[in-house]
Coordinates of C-alpha atoms in Angstrom, one line a residue:
M26 CA 13.4 -5.3 -4.8
K27 CA 15.3 -2.1 -4.5
A28 CA 18.4 -1.9 -6.7
M29 CA 21.8 -2.4 -5.2
S30 CA 22.4 0.0 -2.5
V31 CA 23.7 3.5 -2.3
R32 CA 24.2 2.6 1.3
D33 CA 24.0 -0.9 2.8
R34 CA 24.1 -0.7 6.5
A35 CA 24.5 -3.6 8.9
R36 CA 21.6 -4.4 11.2
P37 CA 21.7 -6.0 14.6
A38 CA 20.9 -9.7 14.9
A39 CA 17.3 -10.8 14.7
G40 CA 17.5 -13.4 17.4
D41 CA 17.0 -17.1 17.2
G42 CA 14.0 -17.0 14.9
G43 CA 11.7 -18.5 17.6
P44 CA 8.0 -17.9 18.1
R45 CA 6.5 -14.8 16.6
P46 CA 5.7 -12.0 19.0
A47 CA 1.9 -11.4 19.4
L48 CA 0.5 -8.3 17.7
G49 CA -2.4 -8.0 20.1
L50 CA -4.8 -7.8 17.2
Q51 CA -7.3 -10.3 16.0
S52 CA -5.7 -13.0 13.9
W53 CA -7.3 -14.8 11.1
K54 CA -6.5 -18.2 9.6
S55 CA -8.5 -19.7 6.9
G56 CA -9.4 -23.4 6.9
G57 CA -9.4 -25.8 4.0
T58 CA -7.5 -25.6 0.7
M59 CA -7.1 -22.8 -1.7
R60 CA -9.9 -22.6 -4.2
A61 CA -9.4 -21.3 -7.8
A62 CA -11.6 -18.6 -9.3
S63 CA -14.4 -19.4 -11.6
G64 CA -14.7 -18.1 -15.2
V65 CA -17.1 -18.2 -18.0
G66 CA -16.0 -20.7 -20.6
A67 CA -15.2 -24.4 -20.8
A68 CA -12.8 -26.7 -19.1
V69 CA -11.9 -30.3 -19.4
V70 CA -12.5 -32.0 -16.0
G71 CA -12.1 -35.7 -15.5
G72 CA -11.8 -36.3 -19.2
R73 CA -15.1 -34.5 -19.9
R74 CA -15.7 -31.0 -21.2
R75 CA -17.7 -28.9 -18.7
H76 CA -19.2 -25.5 -19.0
L77 CA -18.0 -23.0 -16.4
L78 CA -20.9 -21.1 -15.1
P79 CA -20.9 -17.7 -13.4
C80 CA -20.9 -17.9 -9.6
G81 CA -23.8 -15.7 -8.9
E82 CA -26.1 -15.7 -6.0
N83 CA -28.5 -18.3 -7.7
V84 CA -25.8 -20.8 -8.4
V85 CA -25.4 -23.7 -6.0
G86 CA -22.1 -23.2 -4.1
I87 CA -20.7 -26.7 -4.7
L88 CA -21.2 -26.2 -8.5
C89 CA -19.2 -23.0 -8.3
L90 CA -16.4 -24.6 -6.5
F91 CA -16.4 -27.6 -8.9
S92 CA -16.4 -25.4 -12.0
A93 CA -13.7 -23.1 -10.5
A94 CA -11.3 -25.9 -9.8
A95 CA -9.6 -25.9 -13.2
A96 CA -9.5 -22.1 -13.8
L97 CA -6.3 -20.9 -12.3
D98 CA -3.1 -22.9 -12.2
F99 CA 0.1 -22.2 -10.4
K100 CA 2.0 -21.0 -13.4
Y101 CA 3.2 -17.7 -14.9
H102 CA 0.4 -15.9 -16.7
H103 CA 1.6 -13.6 -19.6
S104 CA -0.3 -10.5 -20.5
E105 CA -3.0 -12.1 -22.7
E106 CA -3.6 -14.8 -20.1
L107 CA -3.7 -12.3 -17.2
E108 CA -6.2 -10.1 -19.0
A109 CA -8.4 -13.0 -19.9
Y110 CA -8.4 -14.3 -16.4
L111 CA -9.4 -10.9 -14.9
K112 CA -12.2 -10.6 -17.5
R113 CA -13.4 -14.1 -16.6
V114 CA -13.5 -13.3 -12.9
H115 CA -15.4 -10.0 -13.5
A116 CA -17.9 -11.9 -15.7
A117 CA -18.4 -14.5 -13.1
Y118 CA -18.7 -12.2 -10.2
P119 CA -20.1 -8.9 -11.5
S120 CA -21.8 -7.9 -8.3
I121 CA -18.6 -7.8 -6.3
T122 CA -15.9 -6.9 -8.9
H123 CA -15.1 -4.1 -11.3
L124 CA -12.4 -4.2 -13.9
Y125 CA -10.7 -1.1 -15.3
S126 CA -7.4 0.1 -16.7
I127 CA -5.6 3.1 -15.2
G128 CA -3.6 3.6 -18.4
R129 CA -1.1 2.0 -20.7
S130 CA 2.5 1.0 -20.7
V131 CA 5.1 2.3 -23.1
E132 CA 4.3 -0.6 -25.4
G133 CA 0.6 -0.1 -25.1
R134 CA -0.4 -2.8 -22.7
D135 CA -3.2 -2.0 -20.3
L136 CA -2.5 -1.5 -16.6
W137 CA -5.4 -3.5 -15.3
V138 CA -6.9 -3.2 -11.9
L139 CA -9.6 -5.4 -10.4
V140 CA -11.7 -3.9 -7.6
L141 CA -13.4 -6.2 -5.1
G142 CA -16.1 -5.2 -2.6
R143 CA -19.7 -4.7 -2.0
F144 CA -19.6 -1.4 -3.9
P145 CA -17.0 -2.2 -6.5
T146 CA -17.8 0.5 -9.1
H147 CA -17.6 3.6 -6.9
H148 CA -16.4 5.0 -3.6
K149 CA -18.9 4.7 -0.8
I150 CA -18.8 7.1 2.1
G151 CA -17.2 5.5 5.1
I152 CA -15.7 2.5 3.3
P153 CA -11.9 2.8 3.0
E154 CA -10.0 2.2 -0.2
F155 CA -7.1 -0.3 -0.2
K156 CA -4.7 -1.3 -3.0
Y157 CA -2.1 -4.0 -3.8
V158 CA 0.4 -3.3 -6.6
A159 CA 2.8 -5.9 -7.9
N160 CA 5.4 -6.5 -10.6
M161 CA 6.6 -2.9 -10.6
H162 CA 10.0 -4.4 -11.6
G163 CA 9.1 -6.7 -14.5
D164 CA 11.5 -9.5 -13.5
E165 CA 10.2 -9.7 -9.9
T166 CA 7.3 -12.1 -10.5
V167 CA 6.0 -13.7 -7.3
G168 CA 3.8 -10.8 -6.4
R169 CA 2.1 -10.8 -9.8
E170 CA 1.0 -14.4 -9.4
I171 CA 0.0 -14.5 -5.7
L172 CA -2.2 -11.4 -6.4
L173 CA -4.1 -13.5 -9.0
H174 CA -4.6 -16.2 -6.4
L175 CA -5.6 -13.6 -3.8
I176 CA -8.4 -12.5 -6.2
D177 CA -9.3 -16.1 -6.7
F178 CA -9.5 -16.7 -3.0
L179 CA -11.5 -13.6 -2.2
V180 CA -14.2 -14.1 -4.8
T181 CA -14.7 -17.8 -4.0
S182 CA -14.8 -17.2 -0.3
Y183 CA -17.4 -14.3 -0.4
R184 CA -20.6 -15.4 1.4
R185 CA -18.9 -18.7 2.4
D186 CA -16.2 -17.4 4.8
P187 CA -17.6 -14.9 7.3
V188 CA -14.3 -13.1 7.7
I189 CA -13.8 -12.6 4.0
T190 CA -17.5 -11.6 3.6
R191 CA -17.2 -8.9 6.2
L192 CA -13.9 -7.8 4.7
L193 CA -15.3 -7.3 1.3
N194 CA -18.5 -5.7 2.6
N195 CA -16.5 -3.1 4.5
T196 CA -13.5 -2.5 2.2
R197 CA -13.0 -1.5 -1.4
I198 CA -9.9 -3.5 -2.5
H199 CA -8.0 -2.6 -5.7
I200 CA -5.6 -5.2 -7.1
M201 CA -3.1 -4.4 -9.8
P202 CA -1.2 -7.6 -10.6
T203 CA 1.4 -5.8 -12.9
M204 CA 2.5 -2.2 -13.1
N205 CA 5.3 -3.1 -15.6
P206 CA 3.8 -5.6 -18.1
D207 CA 6.5 -4.7 -20.7
G208 CA 9.3 -5.6 -18.3
F209 CA 7.7 -8.9 -17.5
E210 CA 7.3 -9.8 -21.2
A211 CA 10.9 -8.7 -21.9
T212 CA 12.2 -11.2 -19.4
K213 CA 12.8 -14.1 -21.7
V214 CA 15.2 -16.0 -19.4
P215 CA 14.1 -16.1 -15.8
D216 CA 16.9 -15.3 -13.4
C217 CA 17.0 -15.1 -9.6
Y218 CA 19.2 -12.0 -9.5
Y219 CA 18.8 -9.5 -12.3
T220 CA 17.6 -9.0 -15.8
R221 CA 16.8 -6.0 -18.1
G222 CA 13.2 -6.8 -17.5
R223 CA 13.5 -4.9 -14.2
Y224 CA 13.0 -1.7 -16.2
N225 CA 10.2 -0.5 -18.4
K226 CA 10.5 -0.4 -22.2
N227 CA 12.3 2.9 -22.0
G228 CA 14.9 1.5 -19.6
E229 CA 13.6 3.4 -16.6
D230 CA 13.3 2.0 -13.1
L231 CA 9.7 2.8 -12.1
N232 CA 10.6 2.7 -8.4
R233 CA 13.0 5.7 -8.9
N234 CA 10.6 7.6 -11.1
F235 CA 8.3 9.4 -8.7
P236 CA 8.6 12.9 -7.3
D237 CA 10.8 12.9 -4.2
A238 CA 10.3 14.9 -1.0
F239 CA 14.0 15.1 -0.1
E240 CA 15.8 16.0 -3.4
T241 CA 15.0 17.0 -6.9
N242 CA 14.4 13.8 -8.9
D243 CA 15.6 14.8 -12.4
V244 CA 14.0 12.0 -14.4
S245 CA 11.4 11.7 -17.2
V246 CA 8.2 10.6 -15.7
Q247 CA 7.1 7.4 -17.4
P248 CA 3.6 6.5 -18.7
E249 CA 3.3 3.8 -16.0
T250 CA 4.3 6.2 -13.3
Q251 CA 2.0 8.9 -14.4
A252 CA -0.9 6.5 -14.6
V253 CA -0.3 5.5 -11.0
M254 CA 0.1 9.1 -9.9
N255 CA -3.3 9.9 -11.5
W256 CA -4.8 6.9 -9.9
I257 CA -3.7 7.9 -6.4
K258 CA -5.0 11.4 -7.0
N259 CA -8.4 10.2 -8.2
E260 CA -9.1 7.7 -5.4
T261 CA -9.1 8.1 -1.6
F262 CA -6.5 5.4 -0.8
V263 CA -5.8 4.8 2.8
L264 CA -3.5 1.8 2.9
S265 CA -1.4 0.1 0.2
A266 CA 1.4 -2.4 -0.3
N267 CA 3.9 -2.7 -3.2
L268 CA 5.0 -6.3 -3.9
H269 CA 8.6 -6.9 -4.9
G270 CA 11.2 -9.8 -5.0
G271 CA 14.9 -10.4 -4.3
A272 CA 14.7 -10.3 -0.5
L273 CA 12.4 -11.4 2.3
V274 CA 11.4 -8.4 4.4
A275 CA 8.7 -5.7 5.0
S276 CA 10.2 -2.3 4.4
Y277 CA 8.5 1.0 5.4
T278 CA 8.8 4.7 4.8
F279 CA 10.9 6.8 4.5
D280 CA 13.2 5.4 1.8
N281 CA 15.0 8.7 1.5
G282 CA 15.8 11.2 4.2
N283 CA 17.7 14.2 5.6
K284 CA 18.6 15.7 9.0
V285 CA 15.0 16.6 9.6
T286 CA 13.9 13.0 9.5
G287 CA 16.9 11.7 11.5
S288 CA 19.0 10.3 8.6
L289 CA 22.3 11.2 10.4
Q290 CA 21.4 8.3 12.8
G291 CA 20.8 6.0 9.8
Y292 CA 17.0 5.9 10.1
S293 CA 14.5 8.2 8.3
R294 CA 11.5 8.6 10.6
S295 CA 8.1 9.6 9.5
P296 CA 5.5 11.3 11.8
D297 CA 3.7 7.9 11.8
D298 CA 6.6 5.7 12.4
D299 CA 4.8 3.6 15.1
V300 CA 2.0 2.9 12.7
F301 CA 4.4 1.9 9.9
I302 CA 6.2 -0.5 12.3
H303 CA 2.9 -2.0 13.2
L304 CA 1.9 -2.4 9.6
A305 CA 5.2 -4.0 8.6
K306 CA 5.1 -6.4 11.6
T307 CA 1.5 -7.3 10.8
Y308 CA 2.6 -8.7 7.5
S309 CA 5.9 -10.2 8.7
F310 CA 4.4 -12.0 11.8
N311 CA 1.6 -13.5 9.7
H312 CA 4.0 -14.7 6.9
A313 CA 5.3 -18.2 7.2
S314 CA 8.9 -17.2 7.7
M315 CA 9.5 -13.5 7.1
Y316 CA 9.3 -12.8 10.9
K317 CA 12.5 -14.8 11.4
G318 CA 14.4 -11.9 9.8
I319 CA 17.0 -13.9 7.9
R320 CA 18.5 -12.1 4.9
C321 CA 18.9 -14.1 1.7
D322 CA 22.7 -13.7 1.5
N323 CA 23.1 -14.4 5.3
R324 CA 25.2 -11.2 5.6
Q325 CA 22.5 -9.2 7.3
T326 CA 19.4 -9.8 9.4
F327 CA 16.2 -7.9 9.6
P328 CA 14.9 -8.0 13.2
D329 CA 11.3 -9.2 13.2
G330 CA 11.5 -9.3 9.4
I331 CA 11.0 -5.6 9.0
T332 CA 13.2 -2.6 8.1
N333 CA 13.1 1.2 7.7
G334 CA 13.7 1.8 4.0
Y335 CA 16.5 4.3 4.6
S336 CA 18.2 2.1 7.2
W337 CA 18.4 -0.6 4.5
Y338 CA 19.6 1.7 1.9
Q339 CA 18.7 5.2 0.5
L340 CA 16.3 5.3 -2.4
E341 CA 15.3 8.4 -4.4
G342 CA 12.0 8.7 -6.2
G343 CA 10.3 5.6 -4.6
M344 CA 6.6 4.9 -4.8
Q345 CA 6.0 4.3 -1.1
D346 CA 7.2 7.7 0.0
Y347 CA 5.2 9.3 -2.8
N348 CA 2.0 7.6 -1.6
Y349 CA 2.5 8.7 2.0
I350 CA 3.5 12.3 1.3
W351 CA 1.3 13.2 -1.7
G352 CA -1.4 10.5 -1.7
Q353 CA -2.3 10.5 2.0
C354 CA -1.9 6.7 1.7
F355 CA 0.3 4.6 4.0
E356 CA 2.3 2.1 1.8
I357 CA 4.9 -0.4 2.6
T358 CA 7.1 -2.5 0.3
L359 CA 6.9 -6.3 0.6
E360 CA 9.9 -8.2 -0.6
L361 CA 8.5 -11.7 -1.0
S362 CA 11.2 -14.0 -2.4
C363 CA 15.0 -14.3 -2.4
C364 CA 14.8 -15.4 -6.0
K365 CA 13.3 -12.7 -8.2
Y366 CA 11.9 -15.0 -10.8
P367 CA 11.6 -18.5 -9.3
P368 CA 10.5 -21.7 -11.0
E369 CA 6.8 -22.2 -11.5
D370 CA 6.7 -25.2 -9.3
Q371 CA 7.5 -23.0 -6.3
L372 CA 4.5 -20.6 -6.8
E373 CA 2.1 -22.7 -4.7
N374 CA 4.4 -22.6 -1.7
F375 CA 4.7 -18.8 -2.1
W376 CA 1.0 -18.5 -2.1
N377 CA 0.6 -20.6 1.0
D378 CA 3.4 -18.6 2.8
N379 CA 1.7 -15.3 2.1
K380 CA -2.0 -16.1 2.1
V381 CA -2.8 -15.2 5.7
A382 CA -0.5 -12.2 5.7
L383 CA -2.2 -10.7 2.7
I384 CA -5.6 -10.8 4.4
E385 CA -4.4 -9.6 7.8
Y386 CA -2.6 -6.7 6.1
I387 CA -5.8 -5.6 4.3
K388 CA -7.7 -5.5 7.6
Q389 CA -5.3 -2.8 8.9
V390 CA -7.1 -0.3 6.7
H391 CA -9.6 -0.2 9.5
L392 CA -7.2 1.1 12.1
G393 CA -7.7 4.5 13.7
V394 CA -10.4 7.0 13.1
K395 CA -12.5 8.2 10.2
G396 CA -15.3 10.6 9.7
Q397 CA -16.9 13.4 7.7
V398 CA -16.6 17.2 8.1
T399 CA -19.8 19.2 7.4
D400 CA -20.9 22.8 7.6
K401 CA -24.0 24.3 9.3
N402 CA -26.2 23.0 6.6
G403 CA -24.9 19.5 6.9
D404 CA -23.1 19.7 3.6
P405 CA -19.6 18.1 3.3
I406 CA -16.6 20.4 3.3
P407 CA -13.7 19.2 1.1
N408 CA -10.0 20.2 1.7
V409 CA -10.3 20.6 5.5
I410 CA -7.1 19.8 7.2
V411 CA -7.6 16.9 9.6
E412 CA -4.6 15.6 11.6
A413 CA -3.7 14.1 14.9
K414 CA -1.9 16.5 17.2
G415 CA 1.8 15.8 17.3
R416 CA 1.7 14.1 13.9
P417 CA 1.9 16.9 11.3
H418 CA 2.4 15.8 7.7
I419 CA 4.5 18.0 5.5
C420 CA 1.6 17.9 3.1
P421 CA -1.3 18.2 5.5
Y422 CA -3.9 15.5 5.2
R423 CA -7.2 16.9 3.9
T424 CA -10.8 15.8 3.5
N425 CA -11.9 14.5 0.1
E426 CA -14.8 15.8 -2.1
Q427 CA -17.3 14.1 0.3
G428 CA -15.7 15.8 3.3
E429 CA -14.2 12.5 4.5
Y430 CA -11.0 11.9 6.3
F431 CA -9.2 8.7 7.3
L432 CA -6.3 8.6 9.8
L433 CA -4.5 5.4 10.5
L434 CA -3.6 5.4 14.2
L435 CA -2.8 2.7 16.8
P436 CA -5.2 2.3 19.8
G437 CA -4.8 5.2 22.3
T438 CA -5.9 8.7 23.1
Y439 CA -5.4 11.4 20.5
V440 CA -6.4 15.0 19.9
I441 CA -7.8 15.4 16.4
N442 CA -7.5 18.9 14.9
A443 CA -9.9 19.8 12.0
T444 CA -9.0 23.1 10.4
I445 CA -10.5 25.2 7.7
P446 CA -7.4 27.4 6.8
G447 CA -8.0 31.0 7.6
V448 CA -11.5 30.3 9.1
K449 CA -11.6 28.1 12.2
S450 CA -10.2 25.0 14.0
I451 CA -11.9 22.4 16.1
L452 CA -9.9 20.2 18.5
E453 CA -11.5 17.1 19.9
T454 CA -10.1 14.3 22.0
V455 CA -10.9 10.7 20.9
E456 CA -10.2 7.3 22.5
I457 CA -9.3 4.9 19.7
P458 CA -9.8 1.2 20.3
D459 CA -8.5 -1.7 18.3
T460 CA -11.0 -1.7 15.5
T461 CA -9.5 -4.0 12.8
G462 CA -11.6 -7.0 14.0
N463 CA -14.8 -4.9 13.6
F464 CA -13.9 -3.9 10.1
S465 CA -14.5 -0.3 10.8
A466 CA -12.3 2.5 12.2
L467 CA -13.7 4.6 15.0
K468 CA -16.2 7.1 13.4
H469 CA -15.8 10.7 14.6
D470 CA -17.5 13.5 12.6
F471 CA -16.8 17.3 12.8
S472 CA -19.4 19.9 12.3
F473 CA -18.5 23.6 11.7
S474 CA -22.0 24.8 12.9
E475 CA -21.2 28.5 12.3
V476 CA -19.6 28.0 8.9
S477 CA -21.2 27.8 5.5
V478 CA -18.1 27.7 3.2
K479 CA -16.4 25.5 0.7
S480 CA -12.8 25.2 1.7
R481 CA -10.5 26.0 -1.2
G482 CA -8.1 23.3 -2.2
A483 CA -4.4 24.0 -1.7
L484 CA -2.4 21.5 -3.8
C485 CA 0.8 20.4 -2.1
P486 CA 3.6 21.1 -4.7
K487 CA 5.6 18.1 -5.9
I488 CA 8.9 19.6 -4.9
P489 CA 11.6 18.4 -2.3
L490 CA 9.5 19.6 0.7
Y491 CA 11.8 18.1 3.3
Q492 CA 14.8 19.7 1.6
K493 CA 13.1 23.1 1.9
L494 CA 12.3 22.3 5.6
E495 CA 16.0 21.4 6.2
Q496 CA 17.2 24.6 4.6
A497 CA 14.7 26.6 6.6
S498 CA 15.8 24.9 9.9
A499 CA 19.5 25.6 9.0
A500 CA 18.7 29.3 8.3
A501 CA 16.8 29.7 11.5
R502 CA 19.6 28.1 13.6
P503 CA 22.0 31.1 13.7
T504 CA 19.0 33.4 14.7
L505 CA 18.1 31.1 17.5
Q506 CA 21.8 30.9 18.7
L507 CA 22.0 34.7 18.7
L508 CA 18.8 35.0 20.7
V509 CA 20.2 32.6 23.3
L510 CA 23.5 34.5 23.5
M511 CA 21.6 37.8 23.9
T512 CA 19.5 36.3 26.7
V513 CA 22.6 35.1 28.5
M514 CA 24.3 38.4 28.2
L515 CA 21.2 40.2 29.6
V516 CA 21.2 37.9 32.6
I517 CA 25.0 38.5 33.2
F518 CA 24.8 42.3 33.0
K519 CA 21.7 42.4 35.2

């Protein structure tokens, strides 16, 4: 959860908490009970020791489910247990998983990520990259555990559940159960409200530690933060969520703001505000109770269980704004529990409350339009600016090294502008349907048939870009007022 507010504004009532509004998108509910992930090793089942076999293609499905049943309990898994579990899953499902560390914490613990998908080891053209990150605040623990159970559910459902199979065949899913393992281990006495384990070993709040687009964030970037920044830079992430605790709400960008984004009205609006509202509602409406919008302390409600981050309170140096501005990745913050570190016997209920929402949210990575930009030889052109008209990003969204672009857009008609700076632009109108049920965004390629050039990359500086824009707008205002005055005088004297 975000720390106590710089600003804590009241919100209008959420209503009576009745039936959830329909999203108009294909819904998915899984049948049956949750199945635990398999591992390689041994377990005692029914008083007898049984060997846990890898669940590969040649193993009978029922044996996999039987051997998996004892592998993952609803309990808190400390660093050694978490690492061992991830390694067991990868050993059992090597064809659809890839385990890697993006770096180390201050105390030297690995920041593990498990990738799931048909092509787990590398990016595949046309397949979007998705990520879940949990336990950024070490004492907010529910997300850490439900991501382990999500991994379990995905690997055991592959090739058994048609929806999960299609999801994994068409999406590369990265799951980081803990971004702050040191903080989790430092939390010796669980508490619902606050402990020092919130921070990393250096006493820094990792969700105040990123570059900020609205003001200079004068902090020392921590190893965990730098590792995540490098990770975002090296992957083509399209959609993400950051799992927290201490409230029950889906919060979306911007967390910070100024006059340019409408902060004077108590709301900091991004160019893709409609998409962010949809993403937040997708999670909220598929959660067991988040959609009711009832705040934990009963002082404030969140209509539909969602909130603009700035409207809740202002936050500088947050991860979700960083993802959107510098990572070309839409991220929302999911607050999953009123109690930050609840008793273990509540973990199964939290998993059941979030299970459908976690899957439905991943499916949203297939919203909108995607494609590849090529030159006259058919070679991909990196660093081409590709944006929807009327939705300019302060750091323009560009194609990756394979010439790919991904734009999350709601169904509708859009003009897509592909621009090689200083060379040429192509504008084309596209009609975007609801594509999440098909597990593929609309495909629309651009070809610069008269161009044979490699677009040069222009890195977007990690400075307060919106602050510069606000200052530029303020400087231009007197000039505009003078121009209007001169026009009026000219009309009068004529």
